[in-house]
CSV table of C-alpha atoms in Angstrom, one decimal:
chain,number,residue,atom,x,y,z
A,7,UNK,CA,22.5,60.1,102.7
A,8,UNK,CA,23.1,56.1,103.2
A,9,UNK,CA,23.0,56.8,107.1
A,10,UNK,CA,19.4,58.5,107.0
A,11,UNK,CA,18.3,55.8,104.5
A,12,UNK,CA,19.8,53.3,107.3
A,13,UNK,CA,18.0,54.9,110.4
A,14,UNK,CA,14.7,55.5,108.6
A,15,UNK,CA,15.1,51.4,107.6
A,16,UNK,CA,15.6,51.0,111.1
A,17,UNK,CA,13.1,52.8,112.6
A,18,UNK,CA,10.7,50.6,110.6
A,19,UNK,CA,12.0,47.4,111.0
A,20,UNK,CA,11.2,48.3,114.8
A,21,UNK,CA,7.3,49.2,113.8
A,22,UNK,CA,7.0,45.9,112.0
A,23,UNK,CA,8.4,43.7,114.6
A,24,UNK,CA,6.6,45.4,117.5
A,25,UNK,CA,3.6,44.1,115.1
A,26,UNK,CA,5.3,40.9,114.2
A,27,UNK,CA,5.0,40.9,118.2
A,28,UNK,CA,2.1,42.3,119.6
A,29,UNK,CA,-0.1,40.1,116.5
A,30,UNK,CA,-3.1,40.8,117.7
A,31,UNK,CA,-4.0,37.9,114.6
A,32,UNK,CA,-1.9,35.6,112.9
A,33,UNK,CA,-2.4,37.6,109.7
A,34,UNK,CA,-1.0,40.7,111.5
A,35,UNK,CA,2.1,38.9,112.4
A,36,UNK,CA,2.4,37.1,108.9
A,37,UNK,CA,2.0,40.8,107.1
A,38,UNK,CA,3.9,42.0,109.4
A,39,UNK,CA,7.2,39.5,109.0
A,40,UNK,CA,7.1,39.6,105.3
A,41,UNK,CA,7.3,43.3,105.5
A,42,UNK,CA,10.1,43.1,107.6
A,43,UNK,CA,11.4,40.6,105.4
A,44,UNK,CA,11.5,43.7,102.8
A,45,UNK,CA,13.2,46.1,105.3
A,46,UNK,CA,15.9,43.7,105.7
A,47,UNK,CA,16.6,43.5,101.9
A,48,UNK,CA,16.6,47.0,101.6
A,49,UNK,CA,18.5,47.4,104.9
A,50,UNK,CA,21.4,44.8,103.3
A,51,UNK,CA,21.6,46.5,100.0
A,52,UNK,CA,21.7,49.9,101.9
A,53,UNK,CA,24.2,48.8,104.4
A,54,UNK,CA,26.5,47.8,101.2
A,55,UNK,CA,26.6,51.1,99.9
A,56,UNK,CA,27.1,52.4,103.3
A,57,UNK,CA,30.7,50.6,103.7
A,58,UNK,CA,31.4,50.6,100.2
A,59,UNK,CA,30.8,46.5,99.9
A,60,UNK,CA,28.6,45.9,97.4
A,61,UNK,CA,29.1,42.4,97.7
A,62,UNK,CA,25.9,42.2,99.9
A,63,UNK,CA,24.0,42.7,97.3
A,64,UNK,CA,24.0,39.0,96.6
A,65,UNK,CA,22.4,38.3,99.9
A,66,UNK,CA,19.7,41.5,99.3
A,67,UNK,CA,18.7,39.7,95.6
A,68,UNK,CA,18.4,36.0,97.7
A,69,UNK,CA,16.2,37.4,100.0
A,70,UNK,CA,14.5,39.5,96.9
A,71,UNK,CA,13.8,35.9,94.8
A,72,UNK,CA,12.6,33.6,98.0
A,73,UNK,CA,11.8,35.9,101.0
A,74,UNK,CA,8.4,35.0,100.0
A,75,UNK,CA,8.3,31.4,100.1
A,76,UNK,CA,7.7,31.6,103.7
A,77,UNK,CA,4.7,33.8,103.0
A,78,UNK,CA,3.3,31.2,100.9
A,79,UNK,CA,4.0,28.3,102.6
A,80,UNK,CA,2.0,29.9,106.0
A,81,UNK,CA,-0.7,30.7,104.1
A,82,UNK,CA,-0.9,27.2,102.3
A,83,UNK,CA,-1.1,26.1,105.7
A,84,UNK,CA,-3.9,28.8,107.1
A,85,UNK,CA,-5.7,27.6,104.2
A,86,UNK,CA,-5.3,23.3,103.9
A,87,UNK,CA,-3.3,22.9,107.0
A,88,UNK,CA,-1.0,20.9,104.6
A,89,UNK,CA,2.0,22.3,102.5
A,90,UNK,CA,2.1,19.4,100.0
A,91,UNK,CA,-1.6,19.5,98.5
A,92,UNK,CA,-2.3,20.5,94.8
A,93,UNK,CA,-4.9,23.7,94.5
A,94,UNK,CA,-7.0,21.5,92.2
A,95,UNK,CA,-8.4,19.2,95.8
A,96,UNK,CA,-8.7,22.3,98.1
A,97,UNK,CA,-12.5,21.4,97.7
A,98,UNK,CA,-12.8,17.7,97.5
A,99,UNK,CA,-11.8,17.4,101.4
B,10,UNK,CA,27.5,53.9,112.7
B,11,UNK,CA,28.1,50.3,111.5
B,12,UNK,CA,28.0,49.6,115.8
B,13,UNK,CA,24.9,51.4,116.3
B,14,UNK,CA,23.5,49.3,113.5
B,15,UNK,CA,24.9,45.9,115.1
B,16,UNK,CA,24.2,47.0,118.6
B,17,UNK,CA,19.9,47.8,116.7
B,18,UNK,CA,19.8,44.5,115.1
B,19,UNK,CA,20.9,42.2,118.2
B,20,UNK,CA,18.3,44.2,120.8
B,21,UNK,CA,15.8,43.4,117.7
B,22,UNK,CA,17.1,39.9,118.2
B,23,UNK,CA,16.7,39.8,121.8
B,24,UNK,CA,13.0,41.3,121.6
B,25,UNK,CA,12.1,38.6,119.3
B,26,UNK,CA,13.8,35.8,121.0
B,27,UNK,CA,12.0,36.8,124.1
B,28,UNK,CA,8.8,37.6,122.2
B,29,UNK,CA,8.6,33.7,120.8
B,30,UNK,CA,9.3,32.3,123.9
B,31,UNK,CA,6.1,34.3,125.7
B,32,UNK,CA,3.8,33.2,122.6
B,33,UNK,CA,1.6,30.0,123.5
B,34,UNK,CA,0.8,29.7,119.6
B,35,UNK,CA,3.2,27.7,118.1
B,36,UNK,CA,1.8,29.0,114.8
B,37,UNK,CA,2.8,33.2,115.5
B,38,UNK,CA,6.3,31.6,116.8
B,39,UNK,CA,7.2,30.1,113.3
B,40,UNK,CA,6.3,33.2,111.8
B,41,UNK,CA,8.0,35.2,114.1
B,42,UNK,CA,11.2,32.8,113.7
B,43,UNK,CA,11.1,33.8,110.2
B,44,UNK,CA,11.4,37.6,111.6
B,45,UNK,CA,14.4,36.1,113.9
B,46,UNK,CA,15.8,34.6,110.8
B,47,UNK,CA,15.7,38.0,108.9
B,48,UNK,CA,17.0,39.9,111.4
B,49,UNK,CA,20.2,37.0,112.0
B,50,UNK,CA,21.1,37.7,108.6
B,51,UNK,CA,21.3,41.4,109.0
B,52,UNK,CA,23.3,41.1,111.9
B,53,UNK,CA,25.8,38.8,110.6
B,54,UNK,CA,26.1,41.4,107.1
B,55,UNK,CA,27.1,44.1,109.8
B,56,UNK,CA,29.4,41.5,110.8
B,57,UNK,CA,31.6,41.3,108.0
B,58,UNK,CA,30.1,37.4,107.9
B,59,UNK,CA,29.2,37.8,104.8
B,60,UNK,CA,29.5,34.4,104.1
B,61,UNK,CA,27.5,33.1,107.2
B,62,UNK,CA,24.6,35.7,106.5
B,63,UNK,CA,24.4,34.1,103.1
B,64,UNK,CA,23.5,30.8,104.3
B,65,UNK,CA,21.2,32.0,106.8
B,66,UNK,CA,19.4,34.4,104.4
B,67,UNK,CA,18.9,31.0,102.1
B,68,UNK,CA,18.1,28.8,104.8
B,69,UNK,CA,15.3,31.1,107.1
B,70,UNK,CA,13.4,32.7,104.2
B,71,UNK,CA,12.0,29.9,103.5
B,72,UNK,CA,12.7,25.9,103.8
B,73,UNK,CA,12.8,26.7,107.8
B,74,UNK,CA,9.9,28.0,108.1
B,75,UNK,CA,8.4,25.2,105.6
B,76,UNK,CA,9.9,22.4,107.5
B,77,UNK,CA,8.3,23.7,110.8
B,78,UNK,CA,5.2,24.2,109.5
B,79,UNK,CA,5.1,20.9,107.8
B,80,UNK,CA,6.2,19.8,111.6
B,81,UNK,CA,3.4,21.5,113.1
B,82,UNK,CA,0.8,19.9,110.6
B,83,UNK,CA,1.7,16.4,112.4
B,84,UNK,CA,0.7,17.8,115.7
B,85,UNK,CA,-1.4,20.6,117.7
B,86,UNK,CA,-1.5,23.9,116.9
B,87,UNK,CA,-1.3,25.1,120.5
B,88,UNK,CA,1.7,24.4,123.3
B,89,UNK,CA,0.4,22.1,125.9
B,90,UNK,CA,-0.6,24.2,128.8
B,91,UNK,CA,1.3,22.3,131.7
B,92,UNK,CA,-1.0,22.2,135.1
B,93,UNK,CA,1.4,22.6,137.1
B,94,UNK,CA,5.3,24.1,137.2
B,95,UNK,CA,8.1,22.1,138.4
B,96,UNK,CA,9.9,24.0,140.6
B,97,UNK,CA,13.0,21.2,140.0
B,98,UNK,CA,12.9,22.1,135.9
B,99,UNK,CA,13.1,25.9,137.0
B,100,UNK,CA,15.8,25.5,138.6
B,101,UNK,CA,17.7,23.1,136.5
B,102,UNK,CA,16.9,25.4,133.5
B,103,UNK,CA,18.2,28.8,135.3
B,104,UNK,CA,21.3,27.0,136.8
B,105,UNK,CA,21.9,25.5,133.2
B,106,UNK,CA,21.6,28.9,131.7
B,107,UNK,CA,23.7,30.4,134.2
B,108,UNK,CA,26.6,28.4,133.9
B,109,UNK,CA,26.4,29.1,130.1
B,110,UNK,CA,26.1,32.8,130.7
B,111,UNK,CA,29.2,32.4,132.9
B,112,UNK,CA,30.9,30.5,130.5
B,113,UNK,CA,30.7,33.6,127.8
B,114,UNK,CA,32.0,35.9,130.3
B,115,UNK,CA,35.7,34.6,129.7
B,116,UNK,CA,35.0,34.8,125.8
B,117,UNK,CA,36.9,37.8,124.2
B,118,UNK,CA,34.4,41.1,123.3
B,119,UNK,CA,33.1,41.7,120.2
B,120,UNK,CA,36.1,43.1,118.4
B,121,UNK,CA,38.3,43.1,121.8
B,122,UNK,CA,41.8,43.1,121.2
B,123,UNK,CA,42.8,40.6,123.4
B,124,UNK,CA,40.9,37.8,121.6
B,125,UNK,CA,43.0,34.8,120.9
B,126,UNK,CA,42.6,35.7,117.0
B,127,UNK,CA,44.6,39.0,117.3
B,128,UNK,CA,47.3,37.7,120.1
B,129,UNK,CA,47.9,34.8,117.9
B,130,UNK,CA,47.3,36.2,114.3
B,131,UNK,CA,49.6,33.2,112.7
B,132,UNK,CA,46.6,31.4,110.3
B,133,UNK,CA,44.8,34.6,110.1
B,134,UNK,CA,47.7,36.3,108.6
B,135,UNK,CA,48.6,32.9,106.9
B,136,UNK,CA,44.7,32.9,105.2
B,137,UNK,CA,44.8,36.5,103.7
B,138,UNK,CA,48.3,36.8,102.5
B,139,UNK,CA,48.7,33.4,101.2
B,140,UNK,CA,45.4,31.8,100.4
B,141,UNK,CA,45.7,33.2,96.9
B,142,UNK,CA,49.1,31.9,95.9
B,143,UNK,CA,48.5,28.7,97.5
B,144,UNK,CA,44.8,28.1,97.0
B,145,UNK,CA,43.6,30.5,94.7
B,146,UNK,CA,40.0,31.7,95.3
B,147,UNK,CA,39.7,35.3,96.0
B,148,UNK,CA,36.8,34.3,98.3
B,149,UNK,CA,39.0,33.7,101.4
B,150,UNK,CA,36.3,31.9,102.7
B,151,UNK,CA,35.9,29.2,100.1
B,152,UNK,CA,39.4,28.4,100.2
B,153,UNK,CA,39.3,28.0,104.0
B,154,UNK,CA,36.1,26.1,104.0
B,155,UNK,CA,36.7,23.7,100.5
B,156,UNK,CA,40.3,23.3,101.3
B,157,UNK,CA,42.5,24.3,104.4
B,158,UNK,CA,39.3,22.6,106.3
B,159,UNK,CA,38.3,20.2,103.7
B,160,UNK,CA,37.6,17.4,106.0
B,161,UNK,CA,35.2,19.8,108.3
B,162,UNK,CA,33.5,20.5,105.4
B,163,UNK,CA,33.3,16.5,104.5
B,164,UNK,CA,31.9,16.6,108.3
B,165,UNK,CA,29.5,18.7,108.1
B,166,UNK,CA,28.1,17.6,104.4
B,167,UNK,CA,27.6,14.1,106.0
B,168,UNK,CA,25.6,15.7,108.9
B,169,UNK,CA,23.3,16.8,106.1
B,170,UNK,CA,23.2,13.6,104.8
B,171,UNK,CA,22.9,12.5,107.8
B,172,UNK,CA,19.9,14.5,108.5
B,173,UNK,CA,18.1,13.8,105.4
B,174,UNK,CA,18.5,9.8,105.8
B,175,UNK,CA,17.1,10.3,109.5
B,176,UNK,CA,14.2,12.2,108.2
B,177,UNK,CA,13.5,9.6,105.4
B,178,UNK,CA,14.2,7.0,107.7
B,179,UNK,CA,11.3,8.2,110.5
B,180,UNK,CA,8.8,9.9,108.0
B,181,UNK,CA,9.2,8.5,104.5
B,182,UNK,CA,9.6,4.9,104.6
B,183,UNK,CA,6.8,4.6,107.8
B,184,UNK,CA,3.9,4.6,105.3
B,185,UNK,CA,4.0,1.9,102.6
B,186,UNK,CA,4.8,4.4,99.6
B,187,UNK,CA,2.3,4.4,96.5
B,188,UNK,CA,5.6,4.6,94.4
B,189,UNK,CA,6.2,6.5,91.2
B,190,UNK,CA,3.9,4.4,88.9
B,191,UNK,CA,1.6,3.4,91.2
B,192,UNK,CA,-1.7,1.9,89.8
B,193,UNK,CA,-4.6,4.2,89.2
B,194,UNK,CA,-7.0,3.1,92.3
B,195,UNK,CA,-3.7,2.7,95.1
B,196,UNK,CA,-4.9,3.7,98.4
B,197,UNK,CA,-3.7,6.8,99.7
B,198,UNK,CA,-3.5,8.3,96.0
B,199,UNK,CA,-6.4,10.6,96.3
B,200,UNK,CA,-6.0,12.7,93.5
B,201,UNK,CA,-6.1,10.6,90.7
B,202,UNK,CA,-8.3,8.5,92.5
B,203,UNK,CA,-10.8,11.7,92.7
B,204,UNK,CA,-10.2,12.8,89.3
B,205,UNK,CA,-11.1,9.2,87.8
B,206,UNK,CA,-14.6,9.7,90.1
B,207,UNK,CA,-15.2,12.9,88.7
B,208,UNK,CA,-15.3,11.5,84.7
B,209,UNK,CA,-17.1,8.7,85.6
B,210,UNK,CA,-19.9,10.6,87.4
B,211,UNK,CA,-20.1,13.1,84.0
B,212,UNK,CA,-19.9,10.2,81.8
B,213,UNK,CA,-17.3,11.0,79.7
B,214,UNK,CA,-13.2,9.2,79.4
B,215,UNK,CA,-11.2,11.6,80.7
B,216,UNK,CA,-8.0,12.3,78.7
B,217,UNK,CA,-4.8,12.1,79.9
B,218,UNK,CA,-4.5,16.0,78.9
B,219,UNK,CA,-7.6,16.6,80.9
B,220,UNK,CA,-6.5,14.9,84.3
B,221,UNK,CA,-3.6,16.6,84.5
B,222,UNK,CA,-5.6,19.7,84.0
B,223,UNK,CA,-7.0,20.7,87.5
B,224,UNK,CA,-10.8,21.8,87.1
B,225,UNK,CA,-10.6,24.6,89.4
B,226,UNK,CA,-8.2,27.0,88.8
B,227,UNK,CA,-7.6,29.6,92.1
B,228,UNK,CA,-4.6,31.5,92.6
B,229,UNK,CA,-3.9,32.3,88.9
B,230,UNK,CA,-1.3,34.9,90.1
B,231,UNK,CA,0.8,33.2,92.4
B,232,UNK,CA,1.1,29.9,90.2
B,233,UNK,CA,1.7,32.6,86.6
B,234,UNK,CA,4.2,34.4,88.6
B,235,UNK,CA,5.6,31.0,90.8
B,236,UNK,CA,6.5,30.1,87.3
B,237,UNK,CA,7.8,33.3,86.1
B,238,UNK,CA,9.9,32.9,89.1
B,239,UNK,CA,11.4,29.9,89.3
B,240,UNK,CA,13.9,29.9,86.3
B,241,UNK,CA,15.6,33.2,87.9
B,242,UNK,CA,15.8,31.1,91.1
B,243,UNK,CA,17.2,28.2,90.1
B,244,UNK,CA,19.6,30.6,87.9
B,245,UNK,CA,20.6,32.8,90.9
B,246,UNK,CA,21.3,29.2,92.3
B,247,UNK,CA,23.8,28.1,89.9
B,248,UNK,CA,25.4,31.6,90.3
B,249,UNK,CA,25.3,30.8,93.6
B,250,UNK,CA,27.6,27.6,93.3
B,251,UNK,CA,29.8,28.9,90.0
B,252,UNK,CA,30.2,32.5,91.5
B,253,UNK,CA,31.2,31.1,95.5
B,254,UNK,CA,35.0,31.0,94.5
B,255,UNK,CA,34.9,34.9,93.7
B,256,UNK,CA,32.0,36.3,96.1
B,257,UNK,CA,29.9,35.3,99.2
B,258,UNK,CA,28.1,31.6,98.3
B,259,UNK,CA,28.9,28.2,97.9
B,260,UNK,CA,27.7,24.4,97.8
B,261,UNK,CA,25.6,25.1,100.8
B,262,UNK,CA,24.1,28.3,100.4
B,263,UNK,CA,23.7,27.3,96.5
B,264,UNK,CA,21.9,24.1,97.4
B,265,UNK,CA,19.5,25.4,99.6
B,266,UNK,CA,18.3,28.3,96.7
B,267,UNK,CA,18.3,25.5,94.4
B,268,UNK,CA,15.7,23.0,96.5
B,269,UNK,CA,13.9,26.3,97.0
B,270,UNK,CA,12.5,26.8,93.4
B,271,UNK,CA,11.4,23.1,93.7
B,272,UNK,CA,9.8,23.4,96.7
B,273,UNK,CA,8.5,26.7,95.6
B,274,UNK,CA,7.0,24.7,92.8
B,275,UNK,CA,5.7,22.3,95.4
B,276,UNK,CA,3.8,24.7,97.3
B,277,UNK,CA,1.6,26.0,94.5
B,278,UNK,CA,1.2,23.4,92.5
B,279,UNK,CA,1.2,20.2,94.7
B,280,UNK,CA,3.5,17.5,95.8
B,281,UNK,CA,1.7,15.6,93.1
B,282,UNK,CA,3.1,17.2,90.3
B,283,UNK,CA,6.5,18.0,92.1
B,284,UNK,CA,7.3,14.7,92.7
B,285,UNK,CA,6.8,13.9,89.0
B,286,UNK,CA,9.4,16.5,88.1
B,287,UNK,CA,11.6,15.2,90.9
B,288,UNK,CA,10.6,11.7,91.8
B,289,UNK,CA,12.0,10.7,95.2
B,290,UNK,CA,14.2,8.4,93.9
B,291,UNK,CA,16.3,10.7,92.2
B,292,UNK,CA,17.0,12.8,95.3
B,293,UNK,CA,18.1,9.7,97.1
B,294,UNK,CA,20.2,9.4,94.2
B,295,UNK,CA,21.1,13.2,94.2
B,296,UNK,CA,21.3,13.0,98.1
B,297,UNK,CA,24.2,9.9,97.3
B,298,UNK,CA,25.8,11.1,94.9
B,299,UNK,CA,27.3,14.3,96.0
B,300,UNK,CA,28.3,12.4,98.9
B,301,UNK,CA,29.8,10.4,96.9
B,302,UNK,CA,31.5,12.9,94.6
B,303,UNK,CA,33.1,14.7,97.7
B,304,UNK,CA,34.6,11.7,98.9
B,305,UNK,CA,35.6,10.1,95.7
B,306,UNK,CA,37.9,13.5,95.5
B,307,UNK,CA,39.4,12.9,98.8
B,308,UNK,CA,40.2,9.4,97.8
B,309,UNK,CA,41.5,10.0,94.3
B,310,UNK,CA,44.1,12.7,95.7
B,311,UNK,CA,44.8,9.7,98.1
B,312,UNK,CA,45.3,7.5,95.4
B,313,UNK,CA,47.2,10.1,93.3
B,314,UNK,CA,49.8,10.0,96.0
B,315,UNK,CA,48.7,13.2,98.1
B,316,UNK,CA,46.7,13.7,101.7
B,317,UNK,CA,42.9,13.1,102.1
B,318,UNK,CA,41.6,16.3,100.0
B,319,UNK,CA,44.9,17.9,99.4
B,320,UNK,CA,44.3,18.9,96.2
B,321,UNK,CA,47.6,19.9,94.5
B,322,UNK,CA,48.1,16.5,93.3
B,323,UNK,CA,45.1,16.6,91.0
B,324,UNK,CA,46.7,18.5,88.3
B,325,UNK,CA,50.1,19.1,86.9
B,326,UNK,CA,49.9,23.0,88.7
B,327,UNK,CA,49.1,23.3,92.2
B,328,UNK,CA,46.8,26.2,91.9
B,329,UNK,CA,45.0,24.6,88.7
B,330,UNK,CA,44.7,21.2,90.9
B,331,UNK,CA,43.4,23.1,94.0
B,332,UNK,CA,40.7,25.4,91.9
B,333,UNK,CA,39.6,21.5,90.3
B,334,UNK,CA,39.5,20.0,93.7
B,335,UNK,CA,37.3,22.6,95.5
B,336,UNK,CA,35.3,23.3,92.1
B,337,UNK,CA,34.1,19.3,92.6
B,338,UNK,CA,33.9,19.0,96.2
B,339,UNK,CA,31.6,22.6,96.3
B,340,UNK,CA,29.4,20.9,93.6
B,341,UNK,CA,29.1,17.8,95.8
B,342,UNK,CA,28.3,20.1,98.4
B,343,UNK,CA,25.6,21.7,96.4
B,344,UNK,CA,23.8,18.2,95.0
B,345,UNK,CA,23.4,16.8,98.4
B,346,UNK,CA,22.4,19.7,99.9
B,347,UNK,CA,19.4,20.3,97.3
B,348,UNK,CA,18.4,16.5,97.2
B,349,UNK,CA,18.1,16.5,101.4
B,350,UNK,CA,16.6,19.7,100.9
B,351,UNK,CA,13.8,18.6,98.4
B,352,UNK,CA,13.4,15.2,100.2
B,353,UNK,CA,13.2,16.8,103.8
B,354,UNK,CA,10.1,19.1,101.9
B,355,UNK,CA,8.9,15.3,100.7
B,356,UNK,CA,8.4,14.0,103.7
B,357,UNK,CA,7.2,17.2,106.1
B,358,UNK,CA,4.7,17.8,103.3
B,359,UNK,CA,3.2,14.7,102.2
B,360,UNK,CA,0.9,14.5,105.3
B,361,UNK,CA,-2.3,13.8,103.3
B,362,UNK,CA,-1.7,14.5,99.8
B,363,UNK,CA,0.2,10.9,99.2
């Protein structure tokens, strides 16, 4: 059962990157990572259960709290091309 | 199975290597680093590194990609397209990566049998059957890292140090700073300098409720839930840095979640308001002081009659004086890791909005 769960996880993380790779856009490679990003919790927590650790689980939940902070911060920058503004002078440039 | 997995996740690693190498946009290849940081991780969980994938997981969800893109907001967007190759740097490169490609060849196979770690199993065996009667942790890896190679660990938390006073010492202290009760119309300020324009062009005193208010409110969602967030991340950090002794985690790992919910913070609501939650003199504090606390417990074993960092002298019980000593040194660890953390955010972010 974990084993499917692991090859289907697998077999996606492969779609995602080839689109993490091939963009064509920047927002096709953003979606695309943070999606991956997902996979690879899931493929953690899965791969716990699979050799009976679930120790990794603790990695799966850091990934499940900041995995998208990186998401955020590129889009911040698509948006103000600076990380450190507040929202409130995204117009007064 | 666990193989196939390993042997999946490192040709995923190779793709992307190669794929962020091809890519002119420097933009795609931090976001595609991020993937490459993702995909570390998993290897290194198939690894049995559990420890190791922890830190990575902390370190490339987030503040590595922030710190590049805070890099790239100083310069161009695009690589440089070069006019013409040198055939010299070809070479040099290829002969450089040969030899290093040669070099591996005489390192042991994953898992081969002949490695120096199974012909010589003396402080392998020595960590796992004794590291709980003479250190205590059940995390085998704390013990080793907090105590058998204390001084490493002293090493490597004053290359972080290290780090963060190079990074203040190139791109915070360049600009004159405003400081942290600078007056209303300093240059460079531009918010409150906007927001005192604003009142005076409606006619009305703004009150101090009102200017910290921001008039246009966008995003709603990420800053309700940025704040729903935050309190579980800065929890899980603290379990982080209590919980290393027992399971995977540590000062490191714990520090970096930690400076994550700030910078977190940062991101949707402004360095503005970050840095008055955090003013940047309390992280160089911060940054100091858990130098300063690892150390001091190196020199007080000294001065208690023991080694640097041998930590049985700290208390009348060995084990009791070892679980103290690596209980302070981890939490050293973890303050100087968040303050260069938060500080290195500072300084990569504050390109305009000082």
């Amino acid at each position: 059962m974990f084993v499917a769960a692991t090859i289907a996880l697998l077999i996606t993380m492969a779609l995602t990157l080839w689109r993490a790779l091939v963009g064509p856009t920047q927002f096709d490679r953003l979606l695309a990572v943070n999606s991956f990003g997902t996979k690879t919790v899931l493929l953690i927590a899965v791969y716990g259960f699979l050799t009976g650790r679930p120790d990794f689980l603790d990695i799966a939940l850091v990934y499940a709290l900041i995995n998208f902070l990186g998401t955020i911060a590129v889009l911040k920058f698509f948006e103000q091309d600076d990380l450190g503004s507040g929202q409130y002078q995204e117009d007064d440039y | 199975m666990e193989a196939t997995v390993a042997n999946v996740l490192l040709t995923f690693l190779a793709v992307t290597a190669v794929g962020i190498i091809m890519l002119r946009d420097l933009l795609a290849a931090v976001i595609l680093l991020g993937a490459y940081s993702l995909i570390a991780a998993g290897a290194f969980v198939v690894m049995d590194a559990v420890d190791v994938a922890f830190t990575e997981a902390a370190v490339g969800s987030g503040i590595s990609t922030i710190l590049f893109l805070g890099a790239l907001s100083f310069t161009r967007h695009d690589q440089k397209p070069r006019p013409n190759h040198s055939w010299m740097a070809l070479f040099l490169a290829v002969a450089a990566g040969g030899l290093l490609i040669y070099g591996t060849l005489d390192m042991p196979y994953y898992g081969s049998a002949t490695s120096a770690a199974q012909t010589n199993p003396g402080l392998a065996v020595r960590f796992l059957e004794e590291s709980g009667s003479e250190v205590g942790p059940p995390n085998i890896v704390t013990s080793v890292l907090a105590s058998y190679r204390g001084y490493d660990t002293l090493g490597e938390t004053m290359v972080v140090f290290a780090a963060g006073i190079a990074v203040l010492s190139i791109l915070g202290l360049k600009r004159r700073r405003p400081g942290e009760n600078a007056p209303l119309d300093a240059p460079g300020d531009k918010t409150t300098t906007l927001v005192v324009n604003s009142s005076a062009d409606d006619g009305s005193i703004a009150s101090p409720n009102e200017m910290k208010r921001y008039p246009r409110q966008r995003h709603r969602v990420l800053q309700v839930v940025t704040k729903l967030v935050i309190p579980f991340v800065l929890m899980f950090g603290l379990y982080v840095q209590f919980h290393g002794d027992y399971g995977p985690g540590g000062g490191f790992q714990a520090g970096v979640i930690f400076a994550s919910g700030f910078i977190l913070y940062g991101l949707i609501f402004g360095l503005q308001k970050t840095r008055a939650i955090m003013p940047p003199s309390a992280l160089r504090i911060l940054m100091c002081l858990g130098l300063l606390l690892y150390c001091g417990t190196g020199l007080l074993t000294m001065v208690l009659g023991g080694n640097l960092l041998d930590y049985n002298v700290l208390a009348h019980d060995a084990l009791h004086g070892q679980h103290w000593g690596i209980f302070t040194v981890e939490l050293g660890v973890g303050i100087t890791v968040t303050g260069v953390m938060i500080s290195l955010f500072y300084n990569f972010a504050s390109k305009r909005s000082l």
